[in-house]
CSV table of C-alpha atoms and ligand atoms in Angstrom, one decimal:
chain,number,residue,atom,x,y,z
A,608,UNK,CA,-7.9,-19.3,8.5
A,609,UNK,CA,-6.7,-15.9,9.9
A,610,UNK,CA,-6.0,-13.5,7.3
A,611,UNK,CA,-3.0,-12.1,8.9
A,612,UNK,CA,-0.4,-14.0,11.1
A,613,UNK,CA,1.0,-12.5,13.9
A,614,UNK,CA,4.3,-13.0,16.2
A,615,UNK,CA,6.8,-11.3,18.1
A,616,UNK,CA,10.5,-12.0,17.3
A,617,UNK,CA,12.8,-10.8,20.3
A,618,UNK,CA,11.8,-7.0,19.7
A,619,UNK,CA,10.4,-7.4,16.6
A,620,UNK,CA,6.6,-7.7,15.3
A,621,UNK,CA,6.1,-10.1,12.2
A,622,UNK,CA,2.8,-9.5,10.5
A,623,UNK,CA,2.2,-11.8,7.6
A,624,UNK,CA,-0.5,-11.3,5.1
A,625,UNK,CA,-2.2,-14.8,5.0
A,626,UNK,CA,-5.1,-14.5,2.3
A,627,UNK,CA,-3.7,-16.3,-0.2
A,628,UNK,CA,-6.6,-17.6,-2.1
A,629,UNK,CA,-7.3,-13.5,-2.3
A,630,UNK,CA,-4.0,-12.5,-3.4
A,631,UNK,CA,-4.0,-10.6,0.2
A,632,UNK,CA,-6.5,-8.5,-1.2
A,633,UNK,CA,-6.8,-5.4,1.4
A,634,UNK,CA,-10.5,-6.1,2.8
A,635,UNK,CA,-11.6,-4.2,5.7
A,636,UNK,CA,-10.7,-7.4,7.5
A,637,UNK,CA,-7.6,-8.3,6.4
A,638,UNK,CA,-6.9,-4.7,7.5
A,639,UNK,CA,-8.3,-4.8,10.8
A,640,UNK,CA,-5.8,-7.9,11.4
A,641,UNK,CA,-3.3,-5.2,10.3
A,642,UNK,CA,-4.3,-2.5,12.4
A,643,UNK,CA,-4.8,-5.0,15.4
A,644,UNK,CA,-1.5,-6.0,15.2
A,645,UNK,CA,0.0,-2.5,15.3
A,646,UNK,CA,-1.6,-1.7,18.0
A,647,UNK,CA,-0.6,-4.8,19.9
A,648,UNK,CA,2.7,-4.6,18.8
A,649,UNK,CA,2.8,-0.6,20.1
A,650,UNK,CA,1.6,-2.2,23.4
A,651,UNK,CA,4.6,-4.6,23.6
A,652,UNK,CA,7.0,-1.5,22.8
A,653,UNK,CA,8.2,-3.4,19.8
A,654,UNK,CA,11.5,-1.8,18.3
A,655,UNK,CA,10.2,-2.4,14.6
A,656,UNK,CA,7.8,-4.3,12.7
A,657,UNK,CA,8.1,-6.6,9.6
A,658,UNK,CA,5.0,-6.7,7.0
A,659,UNK,CA,5.5,-9.4,4.5
A,660,UNK,CA,3.1,-12.0,2.8
A,661,UNK,CA,3.6,-15.9,2.6
A,662,UNK,CA,7.0,-16.7,1.5
A,663,UNK,CA,6.9,-17.9,-2.1
A,664,UNK,CA,4.0,-16.2,-2.9
A,665,UNK,CA,3.3,-14.8,-6.4
A,666,UNK,CA,1.4,-11.6,-5.2
A,667,UNK,CA,2.1,-9.5,-2.1
A,668,UNK,CA,-1.0,-7.9,-2.4
A,669,UNK,CA,-3.7,-7.5,-4.8
A,670,UNK,CA,-4.5,-3.8,-3.5
A,671,UNK,CA,-8.2,-2.6,-2.0
A,672,UNK,CA,-10.6,-5.2,-2.4
A,673,UNK,CA,-12.4,-4.3,-5.5
A,674,UNK,CA,-15.8,-6.0,-4.1
A,675,UNK,CA,-15.7,-3.3,-0.8
A,676,UNK,CA,-15.2,-0.6,-3.4
A,677,UNK,CA,-18.8,1.8,-3.6
A,678,UNK,CA,-20.6,1.8,-6.6
A,679,UNK,CA,-20.4,5.2,-8.4
A,680,UNK,CA,-21.5,8.2,-6.4
A,681,UNK,CA,-19.8,8.2,-3.2
A,682,UNK,CA,-16.1,8.8,-3.1
A,683,UNK,CA,-14.0,5.7,-2.8
A,684,UNK,CA,-11.2,6.2,-1.0
A,685,UNK,CA,-12.5,8.5,1.7
A,686,UNK,CA,-10.9,9.5,4.9
A,687,UNK,CA,-12.2,6.6,6.9
A,688,UNK,CA,-11.6,4.2,3.9
A,689,UNK,CA,-10.3,0.7,5.5
A,690,UNK,CA,-7.3,1.2,2.9
A,691,UNK,CA,-6.5,4.9,4.1
A,692,UNK,CA,-6.7,3.8,8.0
A,693,UNK,CA,-4.2,1.5,7.1
A,694,UNK,CA,-2.1,3.2,5.9
A,695,UNK,CA,-2.0,6.1,8.1
A,696,UNK,CA,-1.6,3.3,11.1
A,697,UNK,CA,1.5,2.5,9.5
A,698,UNK,CA,3.1,5.8,8.8
A,699,UNK,CA,2.1,6.6,12.7
A,700,UNK,CA,3.5,3.4,14.2
A,701,UNK,CA,6.2,5.0,16.5
A,702,UNK,CA,8.8,2.6,15.1
A,703,UNK,CA,9.9,1.6,11.9
A,704,UNK,CA,8.0,-0.6,9.6
A,705,UNK,CA,10.0,-2.6,6.8
A,706,UNK,CA,8.2,-4.1,3.7
A,707,UNK,CA,9.9,-7.8,3.1
A,708,UNK,CA,8.0,-7.8,-0.3
A,709,UNK,CA,7.9,-10.7,-2.5
A,710,UNK,CA,6.0,-11.0,-6.0
A,711,UNK,CA,3.0,-8.6,-7.6
A,712,UNK,CA,2.3,-5.4,-5.6
A,713,UNK,CA,-1.1,-3.9,-7.3
A,714,UNK,CA,-3.0,-0.9,-6.3
A,715,UNK,CA,-3.1,0.0,-3.0
A,716,UNK,CA,-0.8,-2.7,-1.7
A,717,UNK,CA,1.7,-0.3,-3.8
A,718,UNK,CA,0.6,2.4,-1.2
A,719,UNK,CA,1.0,0.3,1.7
A,720,UNK,CA,4.0,-0.4,0.7
A,721,UNK,CA,5.3,2.8,0.1
A,722,UNK,CA,3.9,3.7,3.2
A,723,UNK,CA,6.4,1.6,4.9
A,724,UNK,CA,9.6,3.2,6.4
A,725,UNK,CA,12.2,0.7,4.9
A,726,UNK,CA,11.6,-1.5,1.4
A,727,UNK,CA,13.2,-4.9,1.1
A,728,UNK,CA,12.3,-7.1,-1.8
A,729,UNK,CA,13.1,-9.8,-4.0
A,730,UNK,CA,14.4,-10.0,-7.3
A,731,UNK,CA,10.8,-11.0,-8.9
A,732,UNK,CA,9.0,-8.0,-7.2
A,733,UNK,CA,6.7,-5.4,-9.3
A,734,UNK,CA,4.8,-2.6,-8.4
A,735,UNK,CA,1.8,-1.3,-10.4
A,736,UNK,CA,-0.4,1.3,-9.4
A,737,UNK,CA,-3.7,0.7,-10.8
A,738,UNK,CA,-6.3,3.3,-10.3
A,739,UNK,CA,-6.4,4.1,-13.9
A,740,UNK,CA,-7.1,0.4,-14.8
A,741,UNK,CA,-10.2,0.0,-12.7
A,742,UNK,CA,-11.2,3.9,-13.3
A,743,UNK,CA,-10.7,5.1,-9.4
A,744,UNK,CA,-9.5,8.7,-8.4
A,745,UNK,CA,-6.6,8.3,-6.7
A,746,UNK,CA,-7.0,10.6,-3.4
A,747,UNK,CA,-5.1,13.2,-2.4
A,748,UNK,CA,-3.1,11.6,0.3
A,749,UNK,CA,-2.6,8.8,-1.9
A,750,UNK,CA,-0.4,10.5,-4.1
A,751,UNK,CA,1.6,12.6,-1.4
A,752,UNK,CA,2.4,9.1,-0.7
A,753,UNK,CA,3.5,8.0,-3.9
A,754,UNK,CA,4.9,11.2,-5.2
A,755,UNK,CA,7.1,11.5,-2.2
A,756,UNK,CA,8.8,8.2,-3.5
A,757,UNK,CA,9.4,8.3,-6.7
A,758,UNK,CA,10.3,11.2,-9.5
A,759,UNK,CA,7.1,12.5,-11.4
A,760,UNK,CA,7.8,11.6,-14.8
A,761,UNK,CA,7.9,8.0,-13.0
A,762,UNK,CA,4.7,8.2,-11.1
A,763,UNK,CA,2.9,9.6,-14.0
A,764,UNK,CA,4.1,6.6,-16.2
A,765,UNK,CA,3.1,4.2,-13.7
A,766,UNK,CA,-0.4,6.2,-12.9
A,767,UNK,CA,-1.1,6.6,-16.7
A,768,UNK,CA,0.0,3.0,-18.2
A,769,UNK,CA,-0.7,1.0,-14.7
A,770,UNK,CA,2.0,-1.2,-15.9
A,771,UNK,CA,4.4,-3.0,-13.3
A,772,UNK,CA,7.8,-1.8,-12.7
A,773,UNK,CA,10.0,-4.5,-11.9
A,774,UNK,CA,12.3,-4.5,-8.9
A,775,UNK,CA,15.9,-3.4,-10.5
A,776,UNK,CA,13.7,-0.1,-11.6
A,777,UNK,CA,12.2,0.4,-8.2
A,778,UNK,CA,16.0,0.4,-6.6
A,779,UNK,CA,17.3,2.6,-9.3
A,780,UNK,CA,14.6,4.9,-8.8
A,781,UNK,CA,15.1,4.8,-5.1
A,782,UNK,CA,11.7,3.3,-4.8
A,783,UNK,CA,13.0,0.4,-2.5
A,784,UNK,CA,16.2,-0.4,-0.2
A,785,UNK,CA,17.4,-2.9,-1.2
A,786,UNK,CA,16.8,-6.2,-3.4
A,787,UNK,CA,17.5,-9.6,-2.2
A,788,UNK,CA,17.3,-13.2,-3.0
A,789,UNK,CA,14.5,-15.5,-1.4
A,790,UNK,CA,16.7,-17.2,0.5
A,791,UNK,CA,18.3,-14.6,2.1
A,792,UNK,CA,15.4,-11.8,2.5
A,793,UNK,CA,14.5,-12.8,5.8
A,794,UNK,CA,17.5,-13.0,7.7
A,795,UNK,CA,19.1,-10.0,6.7
A,796,UNK,CA,15.4,-8.1,7.2
A,797,UNK,CA,15.6,-9.5,10.7
A,798,UNK,CA,19.8,-8.2,11.0
A,799,UNK,CA,18.4,-4.9,9.8
A,800,UNK,CA,15.9,-4.8,12.7
A,801,UNK,CA,18.8,-5.7,15.4
A,802,UNK,CA,20.5,-2.9,14.3
A,803,UNK,CA,17.2,-0.3,14.6
A,804,UNK,CA,16.4,-2.3,18.3
A,805,UNK,CA,20.2,-1.2,19.2
A,806,UNK,CA,19.1,2.3,18.7
A,807,UNK,CA,17.3,4.5,21.1
A,808,UNK,CA,13.3,3.7,20.1
A,809,UNK,CA,12.6,7.8,21.4
A,810,UNK,CA,15.1,9.6,18.8
A,811,UNK,CA,14.0,7.0,16.1
A,812,UNK,CA,9.9,7.7,16.5
A,813,UNK,CA,10.5,11.1,17.0
A,814,UNK,CA,12.4,11.5,13.9
A,815,UNK,CA,10.0,9.4,12.0
A,816,UNK,CA,6.9,11.4,13.1
A,817,UNK,CA,9.0,14.7,12.1
A,818,UNK,CA,9.9,13.2,8.7
A,819,UNK,CA,5.8,12.2,8.5
A,820,UNK,CA,4.9,15.7,9.3
A,821,UNK,CA,7.8,17.2,7.3
A,822,UNK,CA,7.2,14.9,3.7
A,823,UNK,CA,3.4,16.1,4.3
A,824,UNK,CA,3.5,19.1,4.8
A,825,UNK,CA,2.2,20.9,1.6
A,826,UNK,CA,0.5,24.1,1.3
A,827,UNK,CA,-3.0,23.4,-0.1
A,828,UNK,CA,-5.5,26.3,-0.4
A,829,UNK,CA,-9.4,26.0,0.0
A,830,UNK,CA,-9.9,26.4,-3.7
A,831,UNK,CA,-7.3,23.9,-4.5
A,832,UNK,CA,-8.9,21.2,-1.8
A,833,UNK,CA,-12.2,22.3,-3.3
A,834,UNK,CA,-10.8,22.1,-7.0
A,835,UNK,CA,-9.4,18.7,-6.5
A,836,UNK,CA,-12.3,17.4,-5.0
A,837,UNK,CA,-14.7,18.4,-7.7
A,838,UNK,CA,-12.3,16.5,-10.2
A,839,UNK,CA,-12.4,13.2,-8.4
A,840,UNK,CA,-16.4,13.5,-8.2
A,841,UNK,CA,-16.6,13.7,-11.6
A,842,UNK,CA,-14.7,10.2,-11.8
A,843,UNK,CA,-16.3,8.4,-9.5
A,844,UNK,CA,-19.8,9.7,-10.5
A,845,UNK,CA,-19.1,8.8,-14.0
A,846,UNK,CA,-20.5,5.5,-16.2
A,847,UNK,CA,-16.6,4.6,-16.5
A,848,UNK,CA,-16.2,3.8,-12.7
A,849,UNK,CA,-18.8,1.8,-12.3
A,850,UNK,CA,-17.8,-0.1,-15.6
A,851,UNK,CA,-14.0,-0.3,-14.4
A,852,UNK,CA,-16.2,-2.3,-11.1
A,853,UNK,CA,-18.6,-4.3,-13.0
A,854,UNK,CA,-15.4,-5.5,-15.2
A,855,UNK,CA,-13.4,-6.7,-12.7
A,856,UNK,CA,-16.3,-8.3,-11.3
A,857,UNK,CA,-17.6,-9.9,-14.3
A,858,UNK,CA,-13.6,-10.8,-15.1
A,859,UNK,CA,-13.4,-8.8,-18.1
A,860,UNK,CA,-11.7,-5.7,-20.0
A,861,UNK,CA,-13.8,-2.9,-19.2
A,862,UNK,CA,-14.9,-0.4,-22.0
A,863,UNK,CA,-14.2,2.8,-21.2
A,864,UNK,CA,-15.9,5.8,-22.9
A,865,UNK,CA,-14.8,9.0,-20.8
A,866,UNK,CA,-18.5,9.3,-19.7
B,1515,YXS,O1,-12.4,-15.3,-8.4
B,1515,YXS,P1,-12.0,-15.9,-7.4
B,1515,YXS,O2,-13.0,-15.5,-6.2
B,1515,YXS,O3,-11.0,-16.8,-7.0
B,1515,YXS,O4,-11.3,-14.2,-6.9
B,1515,YXS,C1,-10.0,-14.2,-7.7
B,1515,YXS,C2,-10.0,-12.7,-7.6
B,1515,YXS,O5,-11.5,-12.1,-7.7
B,1515,YXS,C3,-9.5,-12.6,-6.0
B,1515,YXS,N1,-8.9,-10.8,-6.5
B,1515,YXS,C4,-9.5,-9.7,-5.8
B,1515,YXS,N2,-10.5,-9.7,-5.1
B,1515,YXS,C5,-10.6,-8.1,-4.5
B,1515,YXS,N3,-10.0,-7.2,-4.6
B,1515,YXS,C6,-9.1,-7.3,-5.7
B,1515,YXS,N4,-8.0,-6.5,-5.8
B,1515,YXS,C7,-8.6,-8.7,-5.7
B,1515,YXS,N5,-7.2,-9.4,-6.7
B,1515,YXS,C8,-7.7,-10.4,-6.8
B,1515,YXS,O6,-8.6,-13.1,-5.8
B,1515,YXS,C9,-8.8,-14.5,-6.5
B,1515,YXS,C10,-7.5,-15.2,-7.5
B,1515,YXS,O7,-7.4,-14.2,-8.5
B,1515,YXS,P2,-6.7,-14.4,-9.9
B,1515,YXS,O8,-7.4,-15.2,-10.2
B,1515,YXS,O9,-7.1,-13.3,-10.6
B,1515,YXS,O10,-5.1,-14.7,-9.8
B,1515,YXS,P3,-4.0,-14.4,-10.2
B,1515,YXS,O11,-2.6,-15.0,-10.0
B,1515,YXS,O12,-4.1,-15.0,-12.0
B,1515,YXS,O13,-4.0,-12.7,-10.8
B,1515,YXS,C11,-3.5,-11.7,-9.8
B,1515,YXS,C12,-3.6,-10.6,-10.0
B,1515,YXS,C13,-3.3,-9.7,-8.6
B,1515,YXS,C14,-2.8,-10.5,-11.3
B,1515,YXS,C15,-4.9,-10.3,-10.7
B,1515,YXS,O14,-5.7,-10.9,-9.4
B,1515,YXS,C16,-5.4,-9.0,-10.5
B,1515,YXS,O15,-5.3,-8.1,-11.5
B,1515,YXS,N6,-6.2,-8.3,-9.0
B,1515,YXS,C17,-6.4,-7.1,-9.7
B,1515,YXS,C18,-5.1,-6.2,-9.2
B,1515,YXS,C19,-5.9,-4.4,-9.2
B,1515,YXS,O16,-5.9,-4.1,-10.3
B,1515,YXS,N7,-5.9,-3.9,-7.7
B,1515,YXS,C20,-6.0,-2.4,-7.8
B,1515,YXS,C21,-7.6,-2.8,-6.6
B,1515,YXS,S1,-7.9,-1.4,-6.5
B,1515,YXS,C22,-7.0,-0.5,-5.7
B,1515,YXS,O17,-6.0,-1.1,-5.1
B,1515,YXS,C23,-7.3,1.3,-5.3
B,1515,YXS,C24,-8.4,1.7,-5.3
B,1515,YXS,S2,-6.3,2.1,-6.6
B,1515,YXS,O18,-7.3,1.3,-8.1
B,1515,YXS,O19,-7.0,3.3,-6.4
B,1515,YXS,O20,-5.1,1.8,-6.5
């Protein structure tokens, strides 16, 4: 069974997450399926990409594959982590990537959705950013992605509570572009890709890349970088980090001690 299904509809590439049994957890293998599809679509000069899960799913993506997170002592979200590679692949793809979202979006799955250029969701969609639930120290690039999406008090609430935010609140906050009923969302998104395809692909790709560079342009001093990396190291070296991962594997609630 393919973890990812792909097809080209006219000038639009469609990627469907297809690992329903594992709630589309972002494993290295699933991510490779997505990045391979993006490379193929780029060679086919598609004008837009739709990233979706199977119609009717309860979970769009359960986030990073927890079983692939390293044990304590190693940065779980380093530059070469598959999730980081996927985020960059979406952000650097030279045409708009539209997230067609149904169901729950968890952890790194939220960042994948937020890395997309346009987000269209069904009413049952929820977004839960959950590093605190697992005891994971989110990385700076990931924080930039999410901070660029929603006001600071909201992103702090999402990070500190790890609770799901419903689609209507996400729409009110400008996190997503539209909410569409299940029976309308696919046609709505395909029509949007047709509008995009009618415009200049060069102009669009240059504006997309320019916006990526602009919103990512944060002056960061070596001291700031080293300070934040040191803070993150305290977390991924901690007992709590290992406890979060063990608790998930053992299907029990974690008992965090702050050590
Ligand atoms: O027990 P089996 O083998 O059937 O597998 C179960 C789950 O273990 C598996 N699964 C996952 N495997 C690896 N990584 C995951 N993130 C993951 N999520 C689920 O899928 C099978 C079905 O799961 P189950 O029985 O729990 O399904 P459900 O429908 O009752 O509940 C769906 C969820 C998504 C509510 C539940 O699976 C869940 O809470 N998953 C974890 C969501 C989460 O906390 N994700 C964050 C992962 S860490 C991450 O993304 C970043 C590093 S960070 O934390 O920094 O954002």
